[in-house]
GROMACS .gro file of C-alpha atoms in nm:
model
  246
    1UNK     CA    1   6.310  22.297   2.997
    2UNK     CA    2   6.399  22.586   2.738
    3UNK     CA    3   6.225  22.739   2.501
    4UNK     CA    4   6.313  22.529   2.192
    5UNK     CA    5   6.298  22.210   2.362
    6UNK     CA    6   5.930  22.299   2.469
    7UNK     CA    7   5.836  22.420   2.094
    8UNK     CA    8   5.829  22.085   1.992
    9UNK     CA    9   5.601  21.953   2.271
   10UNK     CA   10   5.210  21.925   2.268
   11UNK     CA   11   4.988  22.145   2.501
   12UNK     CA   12   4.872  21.771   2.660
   13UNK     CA   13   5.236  21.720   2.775
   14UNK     CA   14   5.342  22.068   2.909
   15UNK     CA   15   5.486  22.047   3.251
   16UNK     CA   16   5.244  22.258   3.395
   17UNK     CA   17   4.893  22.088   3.237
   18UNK     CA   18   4.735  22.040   3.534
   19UNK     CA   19   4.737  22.394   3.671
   20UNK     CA   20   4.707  22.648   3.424
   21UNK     CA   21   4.452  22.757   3.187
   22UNK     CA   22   4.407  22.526   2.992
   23UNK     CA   23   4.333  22.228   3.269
   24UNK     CA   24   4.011  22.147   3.179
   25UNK     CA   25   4.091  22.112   2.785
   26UNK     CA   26   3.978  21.814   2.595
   27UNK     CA   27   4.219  21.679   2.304
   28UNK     CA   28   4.033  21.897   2.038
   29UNK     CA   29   4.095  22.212   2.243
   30UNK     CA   30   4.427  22.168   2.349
   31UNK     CA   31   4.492  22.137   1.932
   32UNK     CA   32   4.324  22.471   1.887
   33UNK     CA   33   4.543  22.585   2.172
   34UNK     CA   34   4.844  22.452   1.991
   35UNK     CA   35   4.773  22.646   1.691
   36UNK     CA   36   4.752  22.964   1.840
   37UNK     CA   37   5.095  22.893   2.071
   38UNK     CA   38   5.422  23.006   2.079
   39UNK     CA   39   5.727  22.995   2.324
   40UNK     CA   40   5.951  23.280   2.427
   41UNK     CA   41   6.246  23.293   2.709
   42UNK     CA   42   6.307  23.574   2.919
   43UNK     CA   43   6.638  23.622   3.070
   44UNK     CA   44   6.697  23.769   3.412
   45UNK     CA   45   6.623  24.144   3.446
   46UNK     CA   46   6.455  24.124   3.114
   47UNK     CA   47   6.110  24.316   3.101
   48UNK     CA   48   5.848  24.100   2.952
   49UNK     CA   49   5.611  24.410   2.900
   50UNK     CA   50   5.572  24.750   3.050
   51UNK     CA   51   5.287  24.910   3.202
   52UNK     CA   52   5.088  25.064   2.961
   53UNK     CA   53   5.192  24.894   2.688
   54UNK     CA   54   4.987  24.738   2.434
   55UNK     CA   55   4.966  24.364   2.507
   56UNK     CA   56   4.907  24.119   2.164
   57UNK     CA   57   4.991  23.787   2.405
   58UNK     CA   58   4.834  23.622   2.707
   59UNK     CA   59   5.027  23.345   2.793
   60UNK     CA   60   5.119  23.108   3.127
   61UNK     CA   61   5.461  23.122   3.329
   62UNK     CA   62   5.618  22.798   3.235
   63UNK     CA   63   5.928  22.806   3.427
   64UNK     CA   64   6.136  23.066   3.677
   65UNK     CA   65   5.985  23.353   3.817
   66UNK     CA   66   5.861  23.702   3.721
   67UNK     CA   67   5.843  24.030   3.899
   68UNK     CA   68   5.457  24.242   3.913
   69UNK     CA   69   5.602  24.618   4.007
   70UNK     CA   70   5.394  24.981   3.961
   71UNK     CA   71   5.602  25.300   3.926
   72UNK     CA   72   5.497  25.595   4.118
   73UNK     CA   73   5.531  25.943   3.917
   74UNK     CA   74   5.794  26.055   4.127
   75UNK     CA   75   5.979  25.769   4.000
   76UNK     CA   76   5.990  25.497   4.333
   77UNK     CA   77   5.887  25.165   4.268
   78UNK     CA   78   5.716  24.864   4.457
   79UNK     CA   79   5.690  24.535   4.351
   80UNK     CA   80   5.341  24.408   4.414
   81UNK     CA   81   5.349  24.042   4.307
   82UNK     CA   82   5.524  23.742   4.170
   83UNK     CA   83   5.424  23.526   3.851
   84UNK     CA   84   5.525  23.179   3.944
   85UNK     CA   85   5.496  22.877   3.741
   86UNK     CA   86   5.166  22.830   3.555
   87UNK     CA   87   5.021  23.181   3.696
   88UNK     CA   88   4.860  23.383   3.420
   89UNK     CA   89   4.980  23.701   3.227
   90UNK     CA   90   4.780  23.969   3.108
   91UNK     CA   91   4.391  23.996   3.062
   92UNK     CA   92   4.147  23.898   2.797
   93UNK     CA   93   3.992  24.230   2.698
   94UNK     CA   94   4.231  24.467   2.826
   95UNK     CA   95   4.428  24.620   2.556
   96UNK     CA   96   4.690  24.744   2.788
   97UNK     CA   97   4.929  24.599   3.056
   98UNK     CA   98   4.839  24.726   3.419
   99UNK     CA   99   5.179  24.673   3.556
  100UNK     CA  100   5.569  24.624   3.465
  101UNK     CA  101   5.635  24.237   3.429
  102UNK     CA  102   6.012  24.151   3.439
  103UNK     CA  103   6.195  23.809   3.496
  104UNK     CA  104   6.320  23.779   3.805
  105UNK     CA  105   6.485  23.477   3.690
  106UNK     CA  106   6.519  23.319   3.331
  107UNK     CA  107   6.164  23.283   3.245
  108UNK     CA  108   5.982  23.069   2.988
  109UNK     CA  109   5.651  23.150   2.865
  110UNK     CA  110   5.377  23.012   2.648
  111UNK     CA  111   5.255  23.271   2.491
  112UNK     CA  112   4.902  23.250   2.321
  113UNK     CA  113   4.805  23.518   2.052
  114UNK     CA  114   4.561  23.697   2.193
  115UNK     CA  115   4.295  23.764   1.944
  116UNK     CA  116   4.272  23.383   1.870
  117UNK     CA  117   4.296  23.316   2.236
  118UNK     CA  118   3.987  23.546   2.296
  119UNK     CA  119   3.756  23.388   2.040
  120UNK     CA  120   3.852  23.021   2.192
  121UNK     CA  121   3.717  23.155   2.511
  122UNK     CA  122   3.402  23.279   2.356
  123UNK     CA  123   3.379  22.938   2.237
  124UNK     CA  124   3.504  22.701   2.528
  125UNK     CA  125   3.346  22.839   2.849
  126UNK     CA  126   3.535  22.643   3.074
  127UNK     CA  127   3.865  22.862   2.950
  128UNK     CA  128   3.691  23.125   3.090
  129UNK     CA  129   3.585  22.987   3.405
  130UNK     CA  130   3.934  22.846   3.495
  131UNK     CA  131   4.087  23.230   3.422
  132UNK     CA  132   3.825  23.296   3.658
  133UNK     CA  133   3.957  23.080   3.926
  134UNK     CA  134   4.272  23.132   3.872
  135UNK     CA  135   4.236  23.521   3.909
  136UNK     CA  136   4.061  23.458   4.193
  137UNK     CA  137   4.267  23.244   4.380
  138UNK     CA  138   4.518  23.550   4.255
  139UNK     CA  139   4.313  23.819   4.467
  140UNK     CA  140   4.296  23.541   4.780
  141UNK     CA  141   4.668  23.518   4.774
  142UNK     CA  142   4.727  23.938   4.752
  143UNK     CA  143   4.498  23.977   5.012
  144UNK     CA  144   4.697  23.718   5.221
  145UNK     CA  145   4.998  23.900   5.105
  146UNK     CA  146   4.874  24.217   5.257
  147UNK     CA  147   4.902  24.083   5.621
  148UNK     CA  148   5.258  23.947   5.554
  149UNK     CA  149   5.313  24.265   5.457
  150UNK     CA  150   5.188  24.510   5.706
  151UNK     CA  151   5.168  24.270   6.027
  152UNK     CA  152   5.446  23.999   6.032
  153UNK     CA  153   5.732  23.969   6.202
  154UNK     CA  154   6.075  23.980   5.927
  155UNK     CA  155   6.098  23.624   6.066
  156UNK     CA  156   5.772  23.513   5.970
  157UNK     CA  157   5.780  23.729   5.654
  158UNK     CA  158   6.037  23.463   5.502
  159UNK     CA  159   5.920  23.140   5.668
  160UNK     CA  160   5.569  23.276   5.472
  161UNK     CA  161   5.754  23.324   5.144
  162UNK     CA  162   5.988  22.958   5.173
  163UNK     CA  163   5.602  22.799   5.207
  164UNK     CA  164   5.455  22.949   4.964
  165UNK     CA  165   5.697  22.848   4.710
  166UNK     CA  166   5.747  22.495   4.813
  167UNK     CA  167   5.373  22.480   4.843
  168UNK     CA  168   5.388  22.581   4.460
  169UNK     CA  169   5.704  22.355   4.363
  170UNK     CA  170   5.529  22.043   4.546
  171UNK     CA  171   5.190  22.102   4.334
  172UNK     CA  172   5.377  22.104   3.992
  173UNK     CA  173   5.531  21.772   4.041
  174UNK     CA  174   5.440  21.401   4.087
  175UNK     CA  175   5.320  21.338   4.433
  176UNK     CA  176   5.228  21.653   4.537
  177UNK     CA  177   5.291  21.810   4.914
  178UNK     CA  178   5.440  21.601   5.143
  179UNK     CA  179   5.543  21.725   5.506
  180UNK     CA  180   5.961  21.719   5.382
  181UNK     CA  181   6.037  21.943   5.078
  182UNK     CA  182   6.296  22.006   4.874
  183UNK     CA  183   6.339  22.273   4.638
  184UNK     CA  184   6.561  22.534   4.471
  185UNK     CA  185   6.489  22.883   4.593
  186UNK     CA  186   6.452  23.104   4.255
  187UNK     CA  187   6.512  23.385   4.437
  188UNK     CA  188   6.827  23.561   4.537
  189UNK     CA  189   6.832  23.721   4.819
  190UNK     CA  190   6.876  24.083   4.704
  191UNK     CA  191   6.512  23.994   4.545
  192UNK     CA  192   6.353  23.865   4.815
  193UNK     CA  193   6.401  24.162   5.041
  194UNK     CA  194   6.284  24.408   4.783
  195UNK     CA  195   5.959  24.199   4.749
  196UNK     CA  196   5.940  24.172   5.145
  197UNK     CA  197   6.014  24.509   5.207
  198UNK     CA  198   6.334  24.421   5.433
  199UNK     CA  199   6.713  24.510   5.399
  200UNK     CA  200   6.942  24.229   5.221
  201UNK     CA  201   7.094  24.169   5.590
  202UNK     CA  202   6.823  24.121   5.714
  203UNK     CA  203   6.691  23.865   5.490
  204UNK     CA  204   7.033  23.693   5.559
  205UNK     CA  205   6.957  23.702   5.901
  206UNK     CA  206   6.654  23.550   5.929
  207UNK     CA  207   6.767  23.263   5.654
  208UNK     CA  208   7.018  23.173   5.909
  209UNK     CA  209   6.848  23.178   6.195
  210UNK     CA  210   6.585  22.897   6.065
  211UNK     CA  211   6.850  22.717   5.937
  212UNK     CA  212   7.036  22.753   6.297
  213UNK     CA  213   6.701  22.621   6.434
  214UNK     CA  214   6.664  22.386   6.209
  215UNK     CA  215   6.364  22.491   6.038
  216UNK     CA  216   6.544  22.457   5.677
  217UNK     CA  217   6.838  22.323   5.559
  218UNK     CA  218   7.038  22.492   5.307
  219UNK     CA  219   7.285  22.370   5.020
  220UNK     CA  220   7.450  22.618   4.928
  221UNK     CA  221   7.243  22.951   4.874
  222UNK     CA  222   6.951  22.801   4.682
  223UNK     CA  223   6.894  22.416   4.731
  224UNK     CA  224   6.652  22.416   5.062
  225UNK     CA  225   6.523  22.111   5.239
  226UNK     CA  226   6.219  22.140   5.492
  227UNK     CA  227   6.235  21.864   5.725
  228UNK     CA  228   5.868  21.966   5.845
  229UNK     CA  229   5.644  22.163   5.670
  230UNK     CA  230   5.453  22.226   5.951
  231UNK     CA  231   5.709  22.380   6.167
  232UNK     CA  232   5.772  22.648   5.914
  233UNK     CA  233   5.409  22.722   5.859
  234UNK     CA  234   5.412  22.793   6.224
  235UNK     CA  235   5.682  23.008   6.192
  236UNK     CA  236   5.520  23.188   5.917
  237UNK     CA  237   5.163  23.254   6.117
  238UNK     CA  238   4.997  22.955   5.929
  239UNK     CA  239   4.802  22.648   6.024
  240UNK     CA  240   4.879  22.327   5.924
  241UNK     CA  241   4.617  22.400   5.652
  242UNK     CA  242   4.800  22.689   5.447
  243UNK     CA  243   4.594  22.944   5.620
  244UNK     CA  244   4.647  23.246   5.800
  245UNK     CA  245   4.632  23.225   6.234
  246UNK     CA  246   4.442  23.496   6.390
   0.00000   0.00000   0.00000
């Protein structure tokens, strides 16, 4: 859905309701929230703010998928996170961004002005505590990033990033998880070996090899299918409950 299309819908319809922000709204709040709205689209490679920069919006991923990357002063870069659909950007009370956000893909974002959005929160407590959540569930998931990072195997490095996006495709629509999923990865591959730290081969590698062993099936370069969910959580380290094996 683009960015005029969603203009004309109402925060109680948004396709991702039920997961960001604003979950715990009543109808009177979600019309304050309305007021305060607008949409804007991101294209691919398109920064959505820089670090450092003055921020006058908070707002929720809607669709597609942004980049989180910090600049060193000699000028290398590392991408640190990804914004996927209904994760938060930027912080209540912080005048400044803390890192470079840039669509990864085309992105749509609700955008809420961020004076107005601060003074709801004031007044609507449970705003506040779902941010709360949310960012915590954010520090849960870079902490579990961390051992991707530094201790898996390239293997399980992209069986851990295929389930963690069709964990977070399955919760944003009707029905929820279900041991098959199917999906459209939003990532090319160039991007996911930057984010994993691995060279495009060998991210084309390792896509073929679960494929070869059945792990995924692929349509084309994007349209995957996961026959079981639990064998690629094994691949990736995981137990059949999303967490990490010791």
């Amino acid at each position: 859905m683009n960015a005029p299309l969603l203009a004309q819908t109402r925060c109680g319809d948004c396709p991702i309701r039920h997961r960001a922000v604003c979950a715990r709204c009543n109808a009177e709040e979600l019309g304050e929230l309305d007021a305060i709205k607008y949409y804007r689209t991101y294209e691919a490679g398109q920064p959505i703010i820089w670090s450092g920069d003055a921020m006058n919006f908070v707002g929720s991923v809607v669709s597609g998928i942004a980049s989180l990357t910090q600049t060193m002063e000699d000028g290398r870069t590392q991408m640190v996170g990804l914004l996927l659909p209904s994760d938060f950007v930027g912080r209540p009370g912080r005048e400044g961004a803390a890192y470079d956000v840039v669509a990864t893909t085309d992105v749509v974002m609700c955008c809420f002005r961020k004076k107005p959005f601060e003074d709801l929160m004031e007044r609507t407590p449970h705003i506040a505590h779902r941010l709360l959540e949310m960012t915590l569930d954010e520090l849960d998931a870079a902490r579990e990033w961390m051992l991707v990072l530094g201790r898996k195997t390239a293997r399980e490095k992209i069986a851990s990033l295929l389930s963690i996006i069709a964990r977070r495709d399955a919760s944003l629509t009707p029905g929820g998880a279900t041991n098959r999923m199917v999906f459209d990865l939003p990532l090319t591959r160039e991007a996911m070996a930057d984010y994993l730290g691995l060279t495009l081969e060998t991210v084309s590698r390792q896509i073929s090899a679960l494929k070869r062993d059945g792990i995924i099936e692929l349509e084309g370069k994007r349209h995957v299918t996961v026959p079981d969910m639990r064998r690629l959580m094994e691949e990736a380290g995981d137990d059949s409950d999303g967490g990490f094996l010791g």
